[in-house]
Amino acid sequence: MNSGAAETTVELAYPAARKVEQTDDYFGTKVSDPYRWMEDVDSPELKTWVDAENELTQKYLAQIPVREAMQKRVMELINFERYTAPARRGTRYFYSHNTGLQNQNVLYWQEGLDGEAKVLLDPNTFSLDGTVAISGISITDDGSLAAYSIADAGSDWVKWYVRNVTTGEDLPDVVEWSKFSGASWVKDGSGFFYARYDEPAAEASEAEALKTANYFHKIFFHKLGTPQSEDKLIFDRPDDGELNVGAQVTDDGRYLVIHQSKGTSPNNELAVKDLADPDAPILRLIDKADATFAPIDNEGTLFWLLTTLDAPNGKIIAIDLKNPGREHWKTVIAESANKLSDISMIDNTFIVNYLADAQSQVELHGLDGALLGKLELPAIGTAVGFGGLRKDTETFYQFSNFTTPGTIYRLDMKTRKSTPYRQPKLLFDPSLYETKQIFTTSKDGTRVPMFISYKKGLVLDGTAPTLLYAYGGFNISLMPEFSPSHVMWMEMGGVYAQATLRGGGEYGEAWHDAGTRVRKQNVFDDFISLAEWLVANKFTSPKRLAIAGGSNGGLLVAACELQRPDLFGAVVAQVGVMDMLRFDQFTIGWAWKEEYGSPSEDEEEFAAIYKYSPLHNIRQDVGYPATLIMTGDHDDRVFPAHSFKYAAAMQELHSGANPILIRVETRAGHGPGMPLSKRIEATVDQFAFMAKELHV
């Protein structure tokens, strides 16, 4: 396909963006913020500007001939049945399913593995445009009741409802003002624990509620059949409003384990409440957040936990509540050379999911920690799931990679054999493609990896249009996964590259820590080094290299295009954190200080942030790569003003013919819960943009 054929060019007359006199003082450094008014998302002036920008962007995209063909092919590639791994509760199995082009997955239940599938929740019926989604689900142990949360227009704010599984009818119960929370039922199904913030002031506008910072997370218990006003406060930390809290009832129903973490730090404290004794004080089991402590299971007072204490890659320890002092802790599975990514206990066996160079490696261990065997996976890829209860004799997991859609496997714990349970029918031939992993060295000599996928027979002459994608933050691991749009890109002769950067979780806490706070520049250096490797090894050339990322990844690609405008031909920055001096002023942004540092409270951290903050490093009269900025008007995680201000500043200061465009999705948030129709439109727009700018 050639997007350059018979196309016209839209004149890039950018909408006027008013500038104001606004200067802030950071430790003696005066910083101008001329687009501060864009933080008022209720402003009619801002709406006029957004509408004009959207009109310009859509005119530009509409003249790309390949866009229509891309739309058709993505629709074909995504139109296959998709399932999640089933979870058993009592005699019932619960899972979600999409026939192919449904806006939202439908949640089903069935009696036994071979029972008739029945709809439990169909969020496609919640709204006409598909923008109301299920954000959380929790089933009682007997499978009779489901607590589910609903998010509107991609918001992080959710409402909890309760449904009778057998009848499909909702109970009168409604729980509001919950955020960053699951629901955990007590054993008898009489109610559940959840986390919430205080309700915003009654006089607050929708826009104020959208951007107001959230502090003092609390745990409540909701008893079925009672109004939320009677919910009992179980746990709070009035001494520290920046703690996020969560609660989970142990599988035996005896204890409530309360997780407390500061901002987005992976480290946490743990408290334990004995549910059998209402008068028992809450035990502060872990009273110092000096590592990650994640409960796995328990046998009476003996608890098994995954921790990074003195083990950045993770290890398994045992703690007895009768002797909880650290001197009594016992190591069950020692730290490995690979990161311990996830663990569960099924049939009295630890299922240990390691990350070995950003791909899954699964081991089975006995309760004494002894290795029982390794799970043979189909190929290089990602295995997730392995849920269930300690007494279960089966579990399910999903396997995928860049050319394999998610296939569900059933693992028989007695025979330790995996068999396909649900396998999607492919609309392409995966044997035509190959994936390899390469390693190169970053600026400071650190070894960094990258996956590269492409059609077999690719000629390395530097001409292949290439998309380099990454995230690099918040201890999040980027793994091989299937994407119809990436398959479409490779069908067109493109290369898809996925970078593994410091700041992520692929190599344990030391790897994550090396890309945080004053060390954030390491992440950009890693990314730039991998981009240079693609050019040096003749996969592509700078004019044929596109980069893309979302959220923290949006920050990444924006910072890199400003630092190395010569290295890239196109940039797609989605819901990015662009104003790094004010990220902590909105919604949950304060929590990111654990990751980025504090621009207003620490002079050294301010200096490091100011050097790479995208909004503050755009240079006058520099020709930057073609850039498409994407955000949602209801994003209450990364406030959309980040993207608005960055787009206005780039359009003002950039020189040359390359377009600087912004696409603002309406009734959309940070990404989760976005209906499939909107996701397809957004995906096609970004790939059409890249195709045009890279002359595919």
PDB file of C-alpha atoms in Angstrom, residues 461-557:
ATOM      1  CA  ASP A 461      18.206  -2.358   3.614  1.00  0.00           C
ATOM      2  CA  GLY A 462      17.047   0.380   5.965  1.00  0.00           C
ATOM      3  CA  THR A 463      13.731   0.993   4.202  1.00  0.00           C
ATOM      4  CA  ALA A 464      11.178  -0.899   6.326  1.00  0.00           C
ATOM      5  CA  PRO A 465       8.637   1.359   8.045  1.00  0.00           C
ATOM      6  CA  THR A 466       9.113   0.564  11.719  1.00  0.00           C
ATOM      7  CA  LEU A 467       7.066   1.208  14.830  1.00  0.00           C
ATOM      8  CA  LEU A 468       8.978   1.248  18.118  1.00  0.00           C
ATOM      9  CA  TYR A 469       6.737   1.004  21.172  1.00  0.00           C
ATOM     10  CA  ALA A 470       7.613   1.185  24.880  1.00  0.00           C
ATOM     11  CA  TYR A 471       6.425   2.196  28.340  1.00  0.00           C
ATOM     12  CA  GLY A 472       9.327   2.218  30.815  1.00  0.00           C
ATOM     13  CA  GLY A 473       7.831   3.023  34.177  1.00  0.00           C
ATOM     14  CA  PHE A 474       5.840   2.220  37.313  1.00  0.00           C
ATOM     15  CA  ASN A 475       7.293  -1.284  37.622  1.00  0.00           C
ATOM     16  CA  ILE A 476       5.046  -2.393  34.720  1.00  0.00           C
ATOM     17  CA  SER A 477       6.331  -5.207  32.521  1.00  0.00           C
ATOM     18  CA  LEU A 478       5.810  -5.105  28.746  1.00  0.00           C
ATOM     19  CA  MET A 479       5.402  -8.673  27.526  1.00  0.00           C
ATOM     20  CA  PRO A 480       4.814 -10.252  24.111  1.00  0.00           C
ATOM     21  CA  GLU A 481       1.115  -9.903  23.314  1.00  0.00           C
ATOM     22  CA  PHE A 482      -1.158 -10.113  20.299  1.00  0.00           C
ATOM     23  CA  SER A 483      -2.459  -7.004  18.553  1.00  0.00           C
ATOM     24  CA  PRO A 484      -4.475  -7.067  15.291  1.00  0.00           C
ATOM     25  CA  SER A 485      -3.133  -3.623  14.372  1.00  0.00           C
ATOM     26  CA  HIS A 486       0.455  -4.861  14.655  1.00  0.00           C
ATOM     27  CA  VAL A 487      -0.370  -7.802  12.387  1.00  0.00           C
ATOM     28  CA  MET A 488      -1.864  -5.347   9.874  1.00  0.00           C
ATOM     29  CA  TRP A 489       1.305  -3.249  10.089  1.00  0.00           C
ATOM     30  CA  MET A 490       3.503  -6.295   9.435  1.00  0.00           C
ATOM     31  CA  GLU A 491       1.281  -7.385   6.529  1.00  0.00           C
ATOM     32  CA  MET A 492       2.034  -4.002   4.961  1.00  0.00           C
ATOM     33  CA  GLY A 493       5.758  -4.720   5.223  1.00  0.00           C
ATOM     34  CA  GLY A 494       6.231  -2.923   8.516  1.00  0.00           C
ATOM     35  CA  VAL A 495       8.347  -3.916  11.496  1.00  0.00           C
ATOM     36  CA  TYR A 496       6.980  -3.880  15.042  1.00  0.00           C
ATOM     37  CA  ALA A 497       9.585  -3.405  17.774  1.00  0.00           C
ATOM     38  CA  GLN A 498       8.858  -3.461  21.510  1.00  0.00           C
ATOM     39  CA  ALA A 499      11.503  -2.040  23.814  1.00  0.00           C
ATOM     40  CA  THR A 500      12.253  -3.241  27.343  1.00  0.00           C
ATOM     41  CA  LEU A 501      13.337  -0.183  29.311  1.00  0.00           C
ATOM     42  CA  ARG A 502      14.498   0.575  32.808  1.00  0.00           C
ATOM     43  CA  GLY A 503      11.678   1.853  34.963  1.00  0.00           C
ATOM     44  CA  GLY A 504       9.618  -1.193  33.998  1.00  0.00           C
ATOM     45  CA  GLY A 505       9.270  -4.384  35.997  1.00  0.00           C
ATOM     46  CA  GLU A 506      10.855  -6.880  33.624  1.00  0.00           C
ATOM     47  CA  TYR A 507      14.038  -7.438  35.636  1.00  0.00           C
ATOM     48  CA  GLY A 508      12.878  -6.805  39.184  1.00  0.00           C
ATOM     49  CA  GLU A 509      12.927  -3.857  41.543  1.00  0.00           C
ATOM     50  CA  ALA A 510      16.524  -2.819  40.829  1.00  0.00           C
ATOM     51  CA  TRP A 511      15.607  -2.433  37.127  1.00  0.00           C
ATOM     52  CA  HIS A 512      12.526  -0.411  38.043  1.00  0.00           C
ATOM     53  CA  ASP A 513      14.385   1.797  40.487  1.00  0.00           C
ATOM     54  CA  ALA A 514      17.076   2.609  37.915  1.00  0.00           C
ATOM     55  CA  GLY A 515      14.447   4.477  35.869  1.00  0.00           C
ATOM     56  CA  THR A 516      12.782   6.499  38.618  1.00  0.00           C
ATOM     57  CA  ARG A 517      13.101   9.993  40.098  1.00  0.00           C
ATOM     58  CA  VAL A 518      16.445  11.642  39.257  1.00  0.00           C
ATOM     59  CA  ARG A 519      17.339   8.542  37.205  1.00  0.00           C
ATOM     60  CA  LYS A 520      14.425   8.952  34.745  1.00  0.00           C
ATOM     61  CA  GLN A 521      16.772  10.034  31.947  1.00  0.00           C
ATOM     62  CA  ASN A 522      18.043   6.422  31.875  1.00  0.00           C
ATOM     63  CA  VAL A 523      14.676   5.403  30.405  1.00  0.00           C
ATOM     64  CA  PHE A 524      14.985   7.882  27.541  1.00  0.00           C
ATOM     65  CA  ASP A 525      18.602   6.861  26.938  1.00  0.00           C
ATOM     66  CA  ASP A 526      17.568   3.186  26.729  1.00  0.00           C
ATOM     67  CA  PHE A 527      14.847   3.996  24.211  1.00  0.00           C
ATOM     68  CA  ILE A 528      17.112   6.150  22.057  1.00  0.00           C
ATOM     69  CA  SER A 529      19.807   3.434  22.077  1.00  0.00           C
ATOM     70  CA  LEU A 530      17.314   0.838  20.803  1.00  0.00           C
ATOM     71  CA  ALA A 531      16.084   3.235  18.114  1.00  0.00           C
ATOM     72  CA  GLU A 532      19.689   3.767  17.019  1.00  0.00           C
ATOM     73  CA  TRP A 533      20.181  -0.025  16.935  1.00  0.00           C
ATOM     74  CA  LEU A 534      17.254  -0.400  14.515  1.00  0.00           C
ATOM     75  CA  VAL A 535      18.842   2.187  12.218  1.00  0.00           C
ATOM     76  CA  ALA A 536      22.404   0.857  12.539  1.00  0.00           C
ATOM     77  CA  ASN A 537      21.251  -2.684  11.765  1.00  0.00           C
ATOM     78  CA  LYS A 538      19.374  -1.497   8.681  1.00  0.00           C
ATOM     79  CA  PHE A 539      15.882  -2.421   9.773  1.00  0.00           C
ATOM     80  CA  THR A 540      14.875   1.145   9.073  1.00  0.00           C
ATOM     81  CA  SER A 541      16.057   4.754   8.815  1.00  0.00           C
ATOM     82  CA  PRO A 542      15.114   7.807  10.894  1.00  0.00           C
ATOM     83  CA  LYS A 543      12.609   9.028   8.311  1.00  0.00           C
ATOM     84  CA  ARG A 544      10.948   5.590   8.357  1.00  0.00           C
ATOM     85  CA  LEU A 545      10.927   5.155  12.148  1.00  0.00           C
ATOM     86  CA  ALA A 546       7.786   5.906  14.172  1.00  0.00           C
ATOM     87  CA  ILE A 547       7.583   5.814  17.956  1.00  0.00           C
ATOM     88  CA  ALA A 548       4.473   5.441  20.104  1.00  0.00           C
ATOM     89  CA  GLY A 549       3.547   5.183  23.753  1.00  0.00           C
ATOM     90  CA  GLY A 550       0.695   5.888  26.141  1.00  0.00           C
ATOM     91  CA  SER A 551       0.434   7.522  29.572  1.00  0.00           C
ATOM     92  CA  ASN A 552       3.975   7.237  31.016  1.00  0.00           C
ATOM     93  CA  GLY A 553       4.847   5.991  27.516  1.00  0.00           C
ATOM     94  CA  GLY A 554       3.371   9.218  26.108  1.00  0.00           C
ATOM     95  CA  LEU A 555       5.812  11.139  28.290  1.00  0.00           C
ATOM     96  CA  LEU A 556       8.576   8.833  27.029  1.00  0.00           C
ATOM     97  CA  VAL A 557       8.045   9.421  23.310  1.00  0.00           C
TER      98      VAL A 557
END
